[in-house]
Structure formats: C-alpha cells, structure tokens
Amino acid sequence: MDEFRTIKSMHGGGVYTLPVNVAVLHSWGALRSWTLSGHFHETYMHDLIHINESLAGLPVNVKFISFEDVENGALADVDVVINAGAAGTAWSGGSAWKSGSLVAKMQEWVYNGGCLIGVGEPSATEGYADYFRMAQVLGVDEDTGAKVCHGKWQFDVDEALAEQLIPAGTIIPKKEGIFLTDGEAKVFAAEDGIPTAAEHAFGKGKGIYLAGYQYNNANTRMLLQLLLHAKGMSVEQNYLTDCADTECAYYPNSKKLVVINNSDRVQTTTVMTEAGKKEFTLQPFETQMADV
C-alpha cells in the first residue's frame, strides 16, 4: 500500500498542503496510481481519470488504495475516500462489493467521521436490496428497473449548500435512475427532478454523491471545496485563489507564492496569506511569483 504523496520542490522545501488526506479506492489500488488503463485521451470516458487530473493539482494529500487494503486497515489515516466509476468496472469495484466485511468496514469508518465521495455508480453490484452497496451512506441509489413502480422521495435543492460548494461554470451531468433513499439527504444540484449532487449524514460522517465528473477549472475547484467540506473545514483557506480559473502554490521554506492563470482570458485573483491579501492580475496562461 502506498503512502500519501509528498511534493518536494522550490529550494528543497515542500509545498504548503491543506490537512486533508484523500484515498482513491479502486480494484488496482497503488498498482495504478494516477492512471487508469491508459492515457487521458484513451480513457476520457471514465469519471475517475477526470478526478485524477483534478486531484493532481490540488493542495491535498492523496494515495490510492484497493478494496483489500480497506479490509486490512488502510482507512486509519484517511479523511475522504473517493470511489468513482461505472458498475462492473475495476474503478467502481464490481463484485468486490459483495464482501460483507468490506461494506461493514466502510460503513463503520464513515459512521465514525469519515466521508465517502461516490461518483457515477459507486459500490454498484447486483444481488442486493440496494444497487449501491453504500446507498445507506450516500443517501442515493440507482433504479435499474426493479423499482420503477416505487414512489420517490421529493426534494428541494439546498441553494445555500449549492452556493457554498458549486462555483460558476461547474458541470455535473444527469444520470437516469438516481433517487434518494430517504428524506435526509441534502440535494445541492439536480436536473429534471433527478439529483445530480447530494450530501447525506451518516453517524459522525457523511456521504457525498456526484452523478458524474468532468475535468475543467470550475469542477476542479468544486472538488477541492467538497474535500474541505467533507473534512469540516471552511472553503475559504489561506493560499487558495478566489477565482476558479487560477491556482497557486506556496513554498514556506522560501516564502515564495506562485500564481497561475489556467485560462485564455485576463484574470484578477486574490490570495489570502498569513501576511494578508495578495492581489494579482494575470495575462492568459501567465505565471507570476511573489514573496510573502
């Protein structure tokens, strides 16, 4: 099992990282860290390759674990687990979720304060009352046809939660058949009466569901805000830009702040630091460096 990545860089010092430990959970674990079956352009149809692309640039600690790792205690130092993929794939897990002990360990971990972020068809497998084995945690499930005559929980979109977690420009695709398992989930995005993003309390922890994920600047910022929210932290932290089209990295040893414009338009962005606010105006795709 691999450890959380450690970023070394400018003048031998590490980059400032937020105290959020993230584990990406799939069948391969550390054997396929940061990749799927091939390059991005070959596996673009999978949610997880887009999530990996976003995670690669975020100031959080990331490692990749397998379902066997979970059963062997890999969640002890993890704050957030991401399980993303289509049913039956190595990324969602397929038959791995038939293990009762795996389900029990995941449920116990969330109940004690962890957060599971499920994307697409997380923990999906046939043969059980719930298609998503983690439906009780996520607060959503998928109707594959067996529940077509069942009533569905009605909901209103939680606009306050949406404003907190979803930046302008975010894209969350609709997935047919997704429904709420109870009346406790908070839906913060929906389309045509179908939830596309929801949060569900489970003990001291929570589940967060996204119907899909596509890499872009706004979605990357949304993912970061979901990770902070999952840890119970404010989405407003030092050494984060206030514009989703920009990002920054801070190197405490050299007290250098690097700010990047990831768009083809001029952007003005502000970064809160321990020395106060720093404002930058960047040309398209420009990188600037400043002392803090």
PDB file of C-alpha atoms in Angstrom:
ATOM      1  CA  MET A   1       0.000   0.000   0.000  1.00  0.00           C
ATOM      2  CA  ASP A   2       1.445   3.367  -0.955  1.00  0.00           C
ATOM      3  CA  GLU A   3       1.731   6.384   1.290  1.00  0.00           C
ATOM      4  CA  PHE A   4       0.320   9.822   0.711  1.00  0.00           C
ATOM      5  CA  ARG A   5       2.327  11.650  -1.936  1.00  0.00           C
ATOM      6  CA  THR A   6       4.880  14.193  -0.731  1.00  0.00           C
ATOM      7  CA  ILE A   7       5.601  17.133  -3.015  1.00  0.00           C
ATOM      8  CA  LYS A   8       9.167  18.454  -2.969  1.00  0.00           C
ATOM      9  CA  SER A   9      10.105  21.475  -4.957  1.00  0.00           C
ATOM     10  CA  MET A  10      11.438  25.006  -4.699  1.00  0.00           C
ATOM     11  CA  HIS A  11      14.778  25.145  -2.815  1.00  0.00           C
ATOM     12  CA  GLY A  12      14.250  21.639  -1.463  1.00  0.00           C
ATOM     13  CA  GLY A  13      11.161  22.578   0.530  1.00  0.00           C
ATOM     14  CA  GLY A  14       7.722  21.073   0.358  1.00  0.00           C
ATOM     15  CA  VAL A  15       4.716  22.934  -0.963  1.00  0.00           C
ATOM     16  CA  TYR A  16       2.051  24.115   1.513  1.00  0.00           C
ATOM     17  CA  THR A  17      -0.614  21.426   1.737  1.00  0.00           C
ATOM     18  CA  LEU A  18      -4.030  21.502   3.363  1.00  0.00           C
ATOM     19  CA  PRO A  19      -4.572  18.909   6.115  1.00  0.00           C
ATOM     20  CA  VAL A  20      -6.890  16.680   4.094  1.00  0.00           C
ATOM     21  CA  ASN A  21      -5.937  13.038   3.467  1.00  0.00           C
ATOM     22  CA  VAL A  22      -7.694  11.587   0.415  1.00  0.00           C
ATOM     23  CA  ALA A  23      -7.740   7.948  -0.686  1.00  0.00           C
ATOM     24  CA  VAL A  24      -8.870   6.951  -4.179  1.00  0.00           C
ATOM     25  CA  LEU A  25     -10.426   3.493  -3.884  1.00  0.00           C
ATOM     26  CA  HIS A  26     -10.484   1.003  -6.763  1.00  0.00           C
ATOM     27  CA  SER A  27      -9.533  -2.602  -7.508  1.00  0.00           C
ATOM     28  CA  TRP A  28      -5.946  -1.796  -8.519  1.00  0.00           C
ATOM     29  CA  GLY A  29      -5.024   0.423  -5.588  1.00  0.00           C
ATOM     30  CA  ALA A  30      -1.409   1.649  -5.684  1.00  0.00           C
ATOM     31  CA  LEU A  31      -0.637  -0.524  -8.711  1.00  0.00           C
ATOM     32  CA  ARG A  32      -2.383   2.071 -10.862  1.00  0.00           C
ATOM     33  CA  SER A  33      -1.872   5.343  -9.051  1.00  0.00           C
ATOM     34  CA  TRP A  34      -2.796   8.431 -11.105  1.00  0.00           C
ATOM     35  CA  THR A  35      -3.823   6.469 -14.190  1.00  0.00           C
ATOM     36  CA  LEU A  36      -6.459   4.058 -15.487  1.00  0.00           C
ATOM     37  CA  SER A  37      -5.927   1.648 -18.382  1.00  0.00           C
ATOM     38  CA  GLY A  38      -4.072   4.213 -20.449  1.00  0.00           C
ATOM     39  CA  HIS A  39      -3.512   7.903 -21.068  1.00  0.00           C
ATOM     40  CA  PHE A  40      -6.146  10.604 -20.542  1.00  0.00           C
ATOM     41  CA  HIS A  41      -7.146  10.710 -24.232  1.00  0.00           C
ATOM     42  CA  GLU A  42      -7.641   6.934 -24.217  1.00  0.00           C
ATOM     43  CA  THR A  43      -9.802   6.765 -21.093  1.00  0.00           C
ATOM     44  CA  TYR A  44     -11.574  10.130 -21.193  1.00  0.00           C
ATOM     45  CA  MET A  45     -14.957   8.393 -20.902  1.00  0.00           C
ATOM     46  CA  HIS A  46     -14.238   7.376 -17.294  1.00  0.00           C
ATOM     47  CA  ASP A  47     -15.082   9.762 -14.442  1.00  0.00           C
ATOM     48  CA  LEU A  48     -12.028   8.702 -12.463  1.00  0.00           C
ATOM     49  CA  ILE A  49      -9.413   9.871 -14.980  1.00  0.00           C
ATOM     50  CA  HIS A  50     -11.013  13.339 -14.793  1.00  0.00           C
ATOM     51  CA  ILE A  51     -10.958  13.204 -10.985  1.00  0.00           C
ATOM     52  CA  ASN A  52      -7.293  12.170 -11.025  1.00  0.00           C
ATOM     53  CA  GLU A  53      -6.496  15.090 -13.311  1.00  0.00           C
ATOM     54  CA  SER A  54      -8.110  17.481 -10.834  1.00  0.00           C
ATOM     55  CA  LEU A  55      -6.552  15.869  -7.753  1.00  0.00           C
ATOM     56  CA  ALA A  56      -3.077  16.097  -9.302  1.00  0.00           C
ATOM     57  CA  GLY A  57      -3.104  19.870  -8.928  1.00  0.00           C
ATOM     58  CA  LEU A  58      -4.852  20.234  -5.581  1.00  0.00           C
ATOM     59  CA  PRO A  59      -3.006  21.018  -2.308  1.00  0.00           C
ATOM     60  CA  VAL A  60      -4.216  17.877  -0.516  1.00  0.00           C
ATOM     61  CA  ASN A  61      -2.578  14.567   0.375  1.00  0.00           C
ATOM     62  CA  VAL A  62      -3.534  11.715  -1.963  1.00  0.00           C
ATOM     63  CA  LYS A  63      -2.966   7.973  -2.045  1.00  0.00           C
ATOM     64  CA  PHE A  64      -4.528   5.070  -3.949  1.00  0.00           C
ATOM     65  CA  ILE A  65      -5.871   2.012  -2.144  1.00  0.00           C
ATOM     66  CA  SER A  66      -7.544  -1.263  -3.084  1.00  0.00           C
ATOM     67  CA  PHE A  67     -10.543  -2.971  -1.533  1.00  0.00           C
ATOM     68  CA  GLU A  68      -8.173  -5.483   0.063  1.00  0.00           C
ATOM     69  CA  ASP A  69      -6.282  -2.563   1.594  1.00  0.00           C
ATOM     70  CA  VAL A  70      -9.524  -1.344   3.195  1.00  0.00           C
ATOM     71  CA  GLU A  71     -10.100  -4.725   4.798  1.00  0.00           C
ATOM     72  CA  ASN A  72      -6.527  -4.605   6.109  1.00  0.00           C
ATOM     73  CA  GLY A  73      -6.938  -1.258   7.870  1.00  0.00           C
ATOM     74  CA  ALA A  74      -5.964   1.298   5.204  1.00  0.00           C
ATOM     75  CA  LEU A  75      -8.604   3.824   6.317  1.00  0.00           C
ATOM     76  CA  ALA A  76      -6.968   4.612   9.656  1.00  0.00           C
ATOM     77  CA  ASP A  77      -5.283   7.813   8.407  1.00  0.00           C
ATOM     78  CA  VAL A  78      -7.822   8.781   5.725  1.00  0.00           C
ATOM     79  CA  ASP A  79     -10.310  11.672   5.858  1.00  0.00           C
ATOM     80  CA  VAL A  80     -12.048  11.214   2.493  1.00  0.00           C
ATOM     81  CA  VAL A  81     -12.445   8.188   0.220  1.00  0.00           C
ATOM     82  CA  ILE A  82     -13.337   8.653  -3.452  1.00  0.00           C
ATOM     83  CA  ASN A  83     -14.941   5.720  -5.309  1.00  0.00           C
ATOM     84  CA  ALA A  84     -15.816   6.620  -8.890  1.00  0.00           C
ATOM     85  CA  GLY A  85     -16.792   4.585 -11.898  1.00  0.00           C
ATOM     86  CA  ALA A  86     -19.375   2.636 -13.843  1.00  0.00           C
ATOM     87  CA  ALA A  87     -20.934  -0.533 -12.435  1.00  0.00           C
ATOM     88  CA  GLY A  88     -18.877  -3.653 -13.025  1.00  0.00           C
ATOM     89  CA  THR A  89     -15.612  -1.844 -13.637  1.00  0.00           C
ATOM     90  CA  ALA A  90     -12.385  -2.086 -11.666  1.00  0.00           C
ATOM     91  CA  TRP A  91     -12.855   1.567 -10.751  1.00  0.00           C
ATOM     92  CA  SER A  92     -16.284   1.210  -9.128  1.00  0.00           C
ATOM     93  CA  GLY A  93     -15.347  -2.199  -7.768  1.00  0.00           C
ATOM     94  CA  GLY A  94     -17.909  -4.628  -9.150  1.00  0.00           C
ATOM     95  CA  SER A  95     -18.010  -7.916  -7.251  1.00  0.00           C
ATOM     96  CA  ALA A  96     -15.573  -6.625  -4.609  1.00  0.00           C
ATOM     97  CA  TRP A  97     -18.608  -5.000  -3.023  1.00  0.00           C
ATOM     98  CA  LYS A  98     -20.158  -8.415  -2.400  1.00  0.00           C
ATOM     99  CA  SER A  99     -17.873  -8.654   0.625  1.00  0.00           C
ATOM    100  CA  GLY A 100     -19.912  -8.043   3.751  1.00  0.00           C
ATOM    101  CA  SER A 101     -16.797  -7.196   5.746  1.00  0.00           C
ATOM    102  CA  LEU A 102     -15.782  -4.526   3.187  1.00  0.00           C
ATOM    103  CA  VAL A 103     -19.195  -2.896   3.408  1.00  0.00           C
ATOM    104  CA  ALA A 104     -19.133  -3.084   7.217  1.00  0.00           C
ATOM    105  CA  LYS A 105     -15.656  -1.518   7.443  1.00  0.00           C
ATOM    106  CA  MET A 106     -16.618   1.311   5.094  1.00  0.00           C
ATOM    107  CA  GLN A 107     -19.844   1.990   6.978  1.00  0.00           C
ATOM    108  CA  GLU A 108     -18.048   1.940  10.338  1.00  0.00           C
ATOM    109  CA  TRP A 109     -15.353   4.314   9.049  1.00  0.00           C
ATOM    110  CA  VAL A 110     -17.924   6.832   7.772  1.00  0.00           C
ATOM    111  CA  TYR A 111     -20.056   6.495  10.903  1.00  0.00           C
ATOM    112  CA  ASN A 112     -17.011   7.427  12.983  1.00  0.00           C
ATOM    113  CA  GLY A 113     -16.350  10.602  10.993  1.00  0.00           C
ATOM    114  CA  GLY A 114     -15.070   9.733   7.518  1.00  0.00           C
ATOM    115  CA  CYS A 115     -16.545  10.905   4.236  1.00  0.00           C
ATOM    116  CA  LEU A 116     -17.222   8.803   1.156  1.00  0.00           C
ATOM    117  CA  ILE A 117     -17.487  10.681  -2.140  1.00  0.00           C
ATOM    118  CA  GLY A 118     -19.166   8.421  -4.686  1.00  0.00           C
ATOM    119  CA  VAL A 119     -19.277   9.308  -8.377  1.00  0.00           C
ATOM    120  CA  GLY A 120     -21.292   7.630 -11.135  1.00  0.00           C
ATOM    121  CA  GLU A 121     -22.158   4.140  -9.908  1.00  0.00           C
ATOM    122  CA  PRO A 122     -20.036   3.801  -6.763  1.00  0.00           C
ATOM    123  CA  SER A 123     -20.194   0.419  -4.957  1.00  0.00           C
ATOM    124  CA  ALA A 124     -22.733  -0.860  -7.529  1.00  0.00           C
ATOM    125  CA  THR A 125     -23.292  -4.603  -7.755  1.00  0.00           C
ATOM    126  CA  GLU A 126     -26.263  -6.899  -8.416  1.00  0.00           C
ATOM    127  CA  GLY A 127     -27.965  -9.202  -5.951  1.00  0.00           C
ATOM    128  CA  TYR A 128     -28.833  -6.956  -3.015  1.00  0.00           C
ATOM    129  CA  ALA A 129     -31.742  -4.774  -1.922  1.00  0.00           C
ATOM    130  CA  ASP A 130     -29.620  -1.700  -2.745  1.00  0.00           C
ATOM    131  CA  TYR A 131     -27.825  -1.500  -6.094  1.00  0.00           C
ATOM    132  CA  PHE A 132     -25.236   0.792  -4.494  1.00  0.00           C
ATOM    133  CA  ARG A 133     -23.890  -1.179  -1.544  1.00  0.00           C
ATOM    134  CA  MET A 134     -23.074   2.137   0.109  1.00  0.00           C
ATOM    135  CA  ALA A 135     -26.542   3.569  -0.512  1.00  0.00           C
ATOM    136  CA  GLN A 136     -27.198   3.955   3.222  1.00  0.00           C
ATOM    137  CA  VAL A 137     -24.115   6.184   3.439  1.00  0.00           C
ATOM    138  CA  LEU A 138     -24.575   8.109   0.182  1.00  0.00           C
ATOM    139  CA  GLY A 139     -28.315   8.669   0.608  1.00  0.00           C
ATOM    140  CA  VAL A 140     -28.899   7.813  -3.059  1.00  0.00           C
ATOM    141  CA  ASP A 141     -29.286   4.675  -5.121  1.00  0.00           C
ATOM    142  CA  GLU A 142     -29.911   3.784  -8.753  1.00  0.00           C
ATOM    143  CA  ASP A 143     -33.087   2.157 -10.051  1.00  0.00           C
ATOM    144  CA  THR A 144     -32.091  -0.341 -12.742  1.00  0.00           C
ATOM    145  CA  GLY A 145     -35.738  -1.190 -13.419  1.00  0.00           C
ATOM    146  CA  ALA A 146     -36.774  -3.190 -10.365  1.00  0.00           C
ATOM    147  CA  LYS A 147     -38.198  -0.153  -8.553  1.00  0.00           C
ATOM    148  CA  VAL A 148     -39.970   1.563 -11.421  1.00  0.00           C
ATOM    149  CA  CYS A 149     -43.307   1.367  -9.563  1.00  0.00           C
ATOM    150  CA  HIS A 150     -41.910   2.605  -6.272  1.00  0.00           C
ATOM    151  CA  GLY A 151     -42.566   6.117  -5.094  1.00  0.00           C
ATOM    152  CA  LYS A 152     -39.626   8.504  -4.975  1.00  0.00           C
ATOM    153  CA  TRP A 153     -38.685  10.999  -2.279  1.00  0.00           C
ATOM    154  CA  GLN A 154     -39.353  14.565  -3.338  1.00  0.00           C
ATOM    155  CA  PHE A 155     -36.790  17.248  -2.618  1.00  0.00           C
ATOM    156  CA  ASP A 156     -35.894  20.901  -2.969  1.00  0.00           C
ATOM    157  CA  VAL A 157     -32.403  21.937  -3.963  1.00  0.00           C
ATOM    158  CA  ASP A 158     -30.481  23.336  -0.988  1.00  0.00           C
ATOM    159  CA  GLU A 159     -29.494  26.667  -2.531  1.00  0.00           C
ATOM    160  CA  ALA A 160     -27.276  27.699   0.394  1.00  0.00           C
ATOM    161  CA  LEU A 161     -25.250  24.489   0.112  1.00  0.00           C
ATOM    162  CA  ALA A 162     -25.094  24.875  -3.659  1.00  0.00           C
ATOM    163  CA  GLU A 163     -23.745  28.414  -3.339  1.00  0.00           C
ATOM    164  CA  GLN A 164     -21.121  27.219  -0.872  1.00  0.00           C
ATOM    165  CA  LEU A 165     -19.912  24.210  -2.860  1.00  0.00           C
ATOM    166  CA  ILE A 166     -20.580  24.786  -6.572  1.00  0.00           C
ATOM    167  CA  PRO A 167     -18.629  27.515  -8.405  1.00  0.00           C
ATOM    168  CA  ALA A 168     -19.980  29.160 -11.543  1.00  0.00           C
ATOM    169  CA  GLY A 169     -19.251  27.066 -14.615  1.00  0.00           C
ATOM    170  CA  THR A 170     -19.499  23.711 -12.844  1.00  0.00           C
ATOM    171  CA  ILE A 171     -20.867  20.845 -14.958  1.00  0.00           C
ATOM    172  CA  ILE A 172     -22.485  17.819 -13.291  1.00  0.00           C
ATOM    173  CA  PRO A 173     -24.189  15.510 -15.818  1.00  0.00           C
ATOM    174  CA  LYS A 174     -27.557  13.929 -15.090  1.00  0.00           C
ATOM    175  CA  LYS A 175     -27.725  10.171 -14.582  1.00  0.00           C
ATOM    176  CA  GLU A 176     -31.069   8.465 -15.163  1.00  0.00           C
ATOM    177  CA  GLY A 177     -32.469   6.338 -12.365  1.00  0.00           C
ATOM    178  CA  ILE A 178     -30.827   8.086  -9.425  1.00  0.00           C
ATOM    179  CA  PHE A 179     -33.172   8.539  -6.466  1.00  0.00           C
ATOM    180  CA  LEU A 180     -32.984   9.437  -2.779  1.00  0.00           C
ATOM    181  CA  THR A 181     -33.102   6.571  -0.298  1.00  0.00           C
ATOM    182  CA  ASP A 182     -34.647   8.655   2.484  1.00  0.00           C
ATOM    183  CA  GLY A 183     -35.744  12.174   3.269  1.00  0.00           C
ATOM    184  CA  GLU A 184     -32.498  13.148   4.998  1.00  0.00           C
ATOM    185  CA  ALA A 185     -30.240  13.814   2.006  1.00  0.00           C
ATOM    186  CA  LYS A 186     -29.479  17.419   1.052  1.00  0.00           C
ATOM    187  CA  VAL A 187     -29.584  17.808  -2.716  1.00  0.00           C
ATOM    188  CA  PHE A 188     -27.377  20.664  -3.920  1.00  0.00           C
ATOM    189  CA  ALA A 189     -27.711  20.088  -7.660  1.00  0.00           C
ATOM    190  CA  ALA A 190     -30.432  18.482  -9.758  1.00  0.00           C
ATOM    191  CA  GLU A 191     -31.702  18.252 -13.323  1.00  0.00           C
ATOM    192  CA  ASP A 192     -35.243  17.366 -14.458  1.00  0.00           C
ATOM    193  CA  GLY A 193     -36.157  16.297 -10.929  1.00  0.00           C
ATOM    194  CA  ILE A 194     -33.188  13.908 -10.627  1.00  0.00           C
ATOM    195  CA  PRO A 195     -30.490  14.622  -8.021  1.00  0.00           C
ATOM    196  CA  THR A 196     -27.018  15.096  -9.523  1.00  0.00           C
ATOM    197  CA  ALA A 197     -25.240  16.119  -6.313  1.00  0.00           C
ATOM    198  CA  ALA A 198     -26.272  15.284  -2.763  1.00  0.00           C
ATOM    199  CA  GLU A 199     -24.938  15.095   0.767  1.00  0.00           C
ATOM    200  CA  HIS A 200     -26.129  12.602   3.373  1.00  0.00           C
ATOM    201  CA  ALA A 201     -25.235  12.460   7.064  1.00  0.00           C
ATOM    202  CA  PHE A 202     -24.233   9.046   8.408  1.00  0.00           C
ATOM    203  CA  GLY A 203     -23.290   8.997  12.065  1.00  0.00           C
ATOM    204  CA  LYS A 204     -20.440  11.465  12.622  1.00  0.00           C
ATOM    205  CA  GLY A 205     -19.514  11.315   8.934  1.00  0.00           C
ATOM    206  CA  LYS A 206     -21.231  11.748   5.598  1.00  0.00           C
ATOM    207  CA  GLY A 207     -21.599  10.549   2.067  1.00  0.00           C
ATOM    208  CA  ILE A 208     -21.430  12.861  -0.946  1.00  0.00           C
ATOM    209  CA  TYR A 209     -22.738  11.759  -4.335  1.00  0.00           C
ATOM    210  CA  LEU A 210     -21.984  13.188  -7.783  1.00  0.00           C
ATOM    211  CA  ALA A 211     -23.735  11.748 -10.831  1.00  0.00           C
ATOM    212  CA  GLY A 212     -20.604  12.287 -12.915  1.00  0.00           C
ATOM    213  CA  TYR A 213     -17.410  14.274 -13.160  1.00  0.00           C
ATOM    214  CA  GLN A 214     -15.621  16.080 -15.975  1.00  0.00           C
ATOM    215  CA  TYR A 215     -12.305  17.872 -15.646  1.00  0.00           C
ATOM    216  CA  ASN A 216     -12.394  21.649 -16.026  1.00  0.00           C
ATOM    217  CA  ASN A 217     -11.321  24.592 -13.890  1.00  0.00           C
ATOM    218  CA  ALA A 218     -14.707  25.059 -12.193  1.00  0.00           C
ATOM    219  CA  ASN A 219     -15.161  21.366 -11.437  1.00  0.00           C
ATOM    220  CA  THR A 220     -11.645  21.175 -10.017  1.00  0.00           C
ATOM    221  CA  ARG A 221     -12.485  23.989  -7.616  1.00  0.00           C
ATOM    222  CA  MET A 222     -15.757  22.244  -6.754  1.00  0.00           C
ATOM    223  CA  LEU A 223     -13.841  19.057  -5.939  1.00  0.00           C
ATOM    224  CA  LEU A 224     -11.486  20.974  -3.656  1.00  0.00           C
ATOM    225  CA  GLN A 225     -14.420  22.612  -1.892  1.00  0.00           C
ATOM    226  CA  LEU A 226     -16.113  19.231  -1.465  1.00  0.00           C
ATOM    227  CA  LEU A 227     -12.936  17.834   0.107  1.00  0.00           C
ATOM    228  CA  LEU A 228     -12.697  20.749   2.528  1.00  0.00           C
ATOM    229  CA  HIS A 229     -16.403  20.489   3.336  1.00  0.00           C
ATOM    230  CA  ALA A 230     -16.031  16.749   3.883  1.00  0.00           C
ATOM    231  CA  LYS A 231     -13.284  17.426   6.447  1.00  0.00           C
ATOM    232  CA  GLY A 232     -15.475  20.040   8.164  1.00  0.00           C
ATOM    233  CA  MET A 233     -13.242  22.914   7.054  1.00  0.00           C
ATOM    234  CA  SER A 234     -14.226  26.257   5.565  1.00  0.00           C
ATOM    235  CA  VAL A 235     -13.835  26.510   1.798  1.00  0.00           C
ATOM    236  CA  GLU A 236     -12.011  29.799   2.418  1.00  0.00           C
ATOM    237  CA  GLN A 237      -8.432  28.914   3.367  1.00  0.00           C
ATOM    238  CA  ASN A 238      -5.059  30.609   3.170  1.00  0.00           C
ATOM    239  CA  TYR A 239      -3.096  30.050  -0.033  1.00  0.00           C
ATOM    240  CA  LEU A 240      -6.104  29.417  -2.243  1.00  0.00           C
ATOM    241  CA  THR A 241      -7.087  31.782  -5.044  1.00  0.00           C
ATOM    242  CA  ASP A 242     -10.604  33.244  -5.072  1.00  0.00           C
ATOM    243  CA  CYS A 243     -11.016  32.554  -8.806  1.00  0.00           C
ATOM    244  CA  ALA A 244     -11.549  29.029 -10.160  1.00  0.00           C
ATOM    245  CA  ASP A 245      -9.595  29.826 -13.330  1.00  0.00           C
ATOM    246  CA  THR A 246      -6.463  30.483 -11.278  1.00  0.00           C
ATOM    247  CA  GLU A 247      -4.455  28.446  -8.801  1.00  0.00           C
ATOM    248  CA  CYS A 248      -1.454  28.966  -6.565  1.00  0.00           C
ATOM    249  CA  ALA A 249       1.221  27.121  -4.648  1.00  0.00           C
ATOM    250  CA  TYR A 250       3.047  28.389  -1.573  1.00  0.00           C
ATOM    251  CA  TYR A 251       6.529  27.241  -0.544  1.00  0.00           C
ATOM    252  CA  PRO A 252       7.012  28.017   3.176  1.00  0.00           C
ATOM    253  CA  ASN A 253      10.778  27.412   3.251  1.00  0.00           C
ATOM    254  CA  SER A 254      11.492  30.052   0.615  1.00  0.00           C
ATOM    255  CA  LYS A 255       8.322  32.095   1.326  1.00  0.00           C
ATOM    256  CA  LYS A 256       7.516  32.087  -2.385  1.00  0.00           C
ATOM    257  CA  LEU A 257       3.977  32.210  -3.759  1.00  0.00           C
ATOM    258  CA  VAL A 258       3.408  31.027  -7.340  1.00  0.00           C
ATOM    259  CA  VAL A 259       0.129  32.053  -9.014  1.00  0.00           C
ATOM    260  CA  ILE A 260      -1.054  30.651 -12.344  1.00  0.00           C
ATOM    261  CA  ASN A 261      -3.790  31.677 -14.777  1.00  0.00           C
ATOM    262  CA  ASN A 262      -5.232  28.497 -16.296  1.00  0.00           C
ATOM    263  CA  SER A 263      -7.494  30.344 -18.741  1.00  0.00           C
ATOM    264  CA  ASP A 264      -7.171  32.122 -22.071  1.00  0.00           C
ATOM    265  CA  ARG A 265      -8.519  35.360 -20.542  1.00  0.00           C
ATOM    266  CA  VAL A 266      -7.010  38.011 -18.286  1.00  0.00           C
ATOM    267  CA  GLN A 267      -7.845  37.151 -14.676  1.00  0.00           C
ATOM    268  CA  THR A 268      -7.651  39.122 -11.436  1.00  0.00           C
ATOM    269  CA  THR A 269      -7.368  36.942  -8.370  1.00  0.00           C
ATOM    270  CA  THR A 270      -6.757  37.365  -4.647  1.00  0.00           C
ATOM    271  CA  VAL A 271      -4.860  35.034  -2.331  1.00  0.00           C
ATOM    272  CA  MET A 272      -5.207  35.225   1.443  1.00  0.00           C
ATOM    273  CA  THR A 273      -1.835  34.661   3.130  1.00  0.00           C
ATOM    274  CA  GLU A 274      -0.537  34.845   6.688  1.00  0.00           C
ATOM    275  CA  ALA A 275       0.765  38.299   5.750  1.00  0.00           C
ATOM    276  CA  GLY A 276      -2.602  39.475   4.423  1.00  0.00           C
ATOM    277  CA  LYS A 277      -4.268  39.552   0.998  1.00  0.00           C
ATOM    278  CA  LYS A 278      -2.224  39.474  -2.197  1.00  0.00           C
ATOM    279  CA  GLU A 279      -3.893  40.515  -5.456  1.00  0.00           C
ATOM    280  CA  PHE A 280      -2.676  39.524  -8.900  1.00  0.00           C
ATOM    281  CA  THR A 281      -3.673  40.388 -12.444  1.00  0.00           C
ATOM    282  CA  LEU A 282      -2.522  37.704 -14.832  1.00  0.00           C
ATOM    283  CA  GLN A 283      -2.463  37.572 -18.602  1.00  0.00           C
ATOM    284  CA  PRO A 284      -3.813  34.428 -20.308  1.00  0.00           C
ATOM    285  CA  PHE A 285      -1.870  31.376 -19.055  1.00  0.00           C
ATOM    286  CA  GLU A 286       0.607  33.616 -17.227  1.00  0.00           C
ATOM    287  CA  THR A 287       2.534  32.528 -14.122  1.00  0.00           C
ATOM    288  CA  GLN A 288       3.684  35.082 -11.521  1.00  0.00           C
ATOM    289  CA  MET A 289       5.876  34.649  -8.445  1.00  0.00           C
ATOM    290  CA  ALA A 290       5.802  36.795  -5.310  1.00  0.00           C
ATOM    291  CA  ASP A 291       7.494  36.921  -1.922  1.00  0.00           C
ATOM    292  CA  VAL A 292       5.247  36.515   1.128  1.00  0.00           C
TER     293      VAL A 292
END
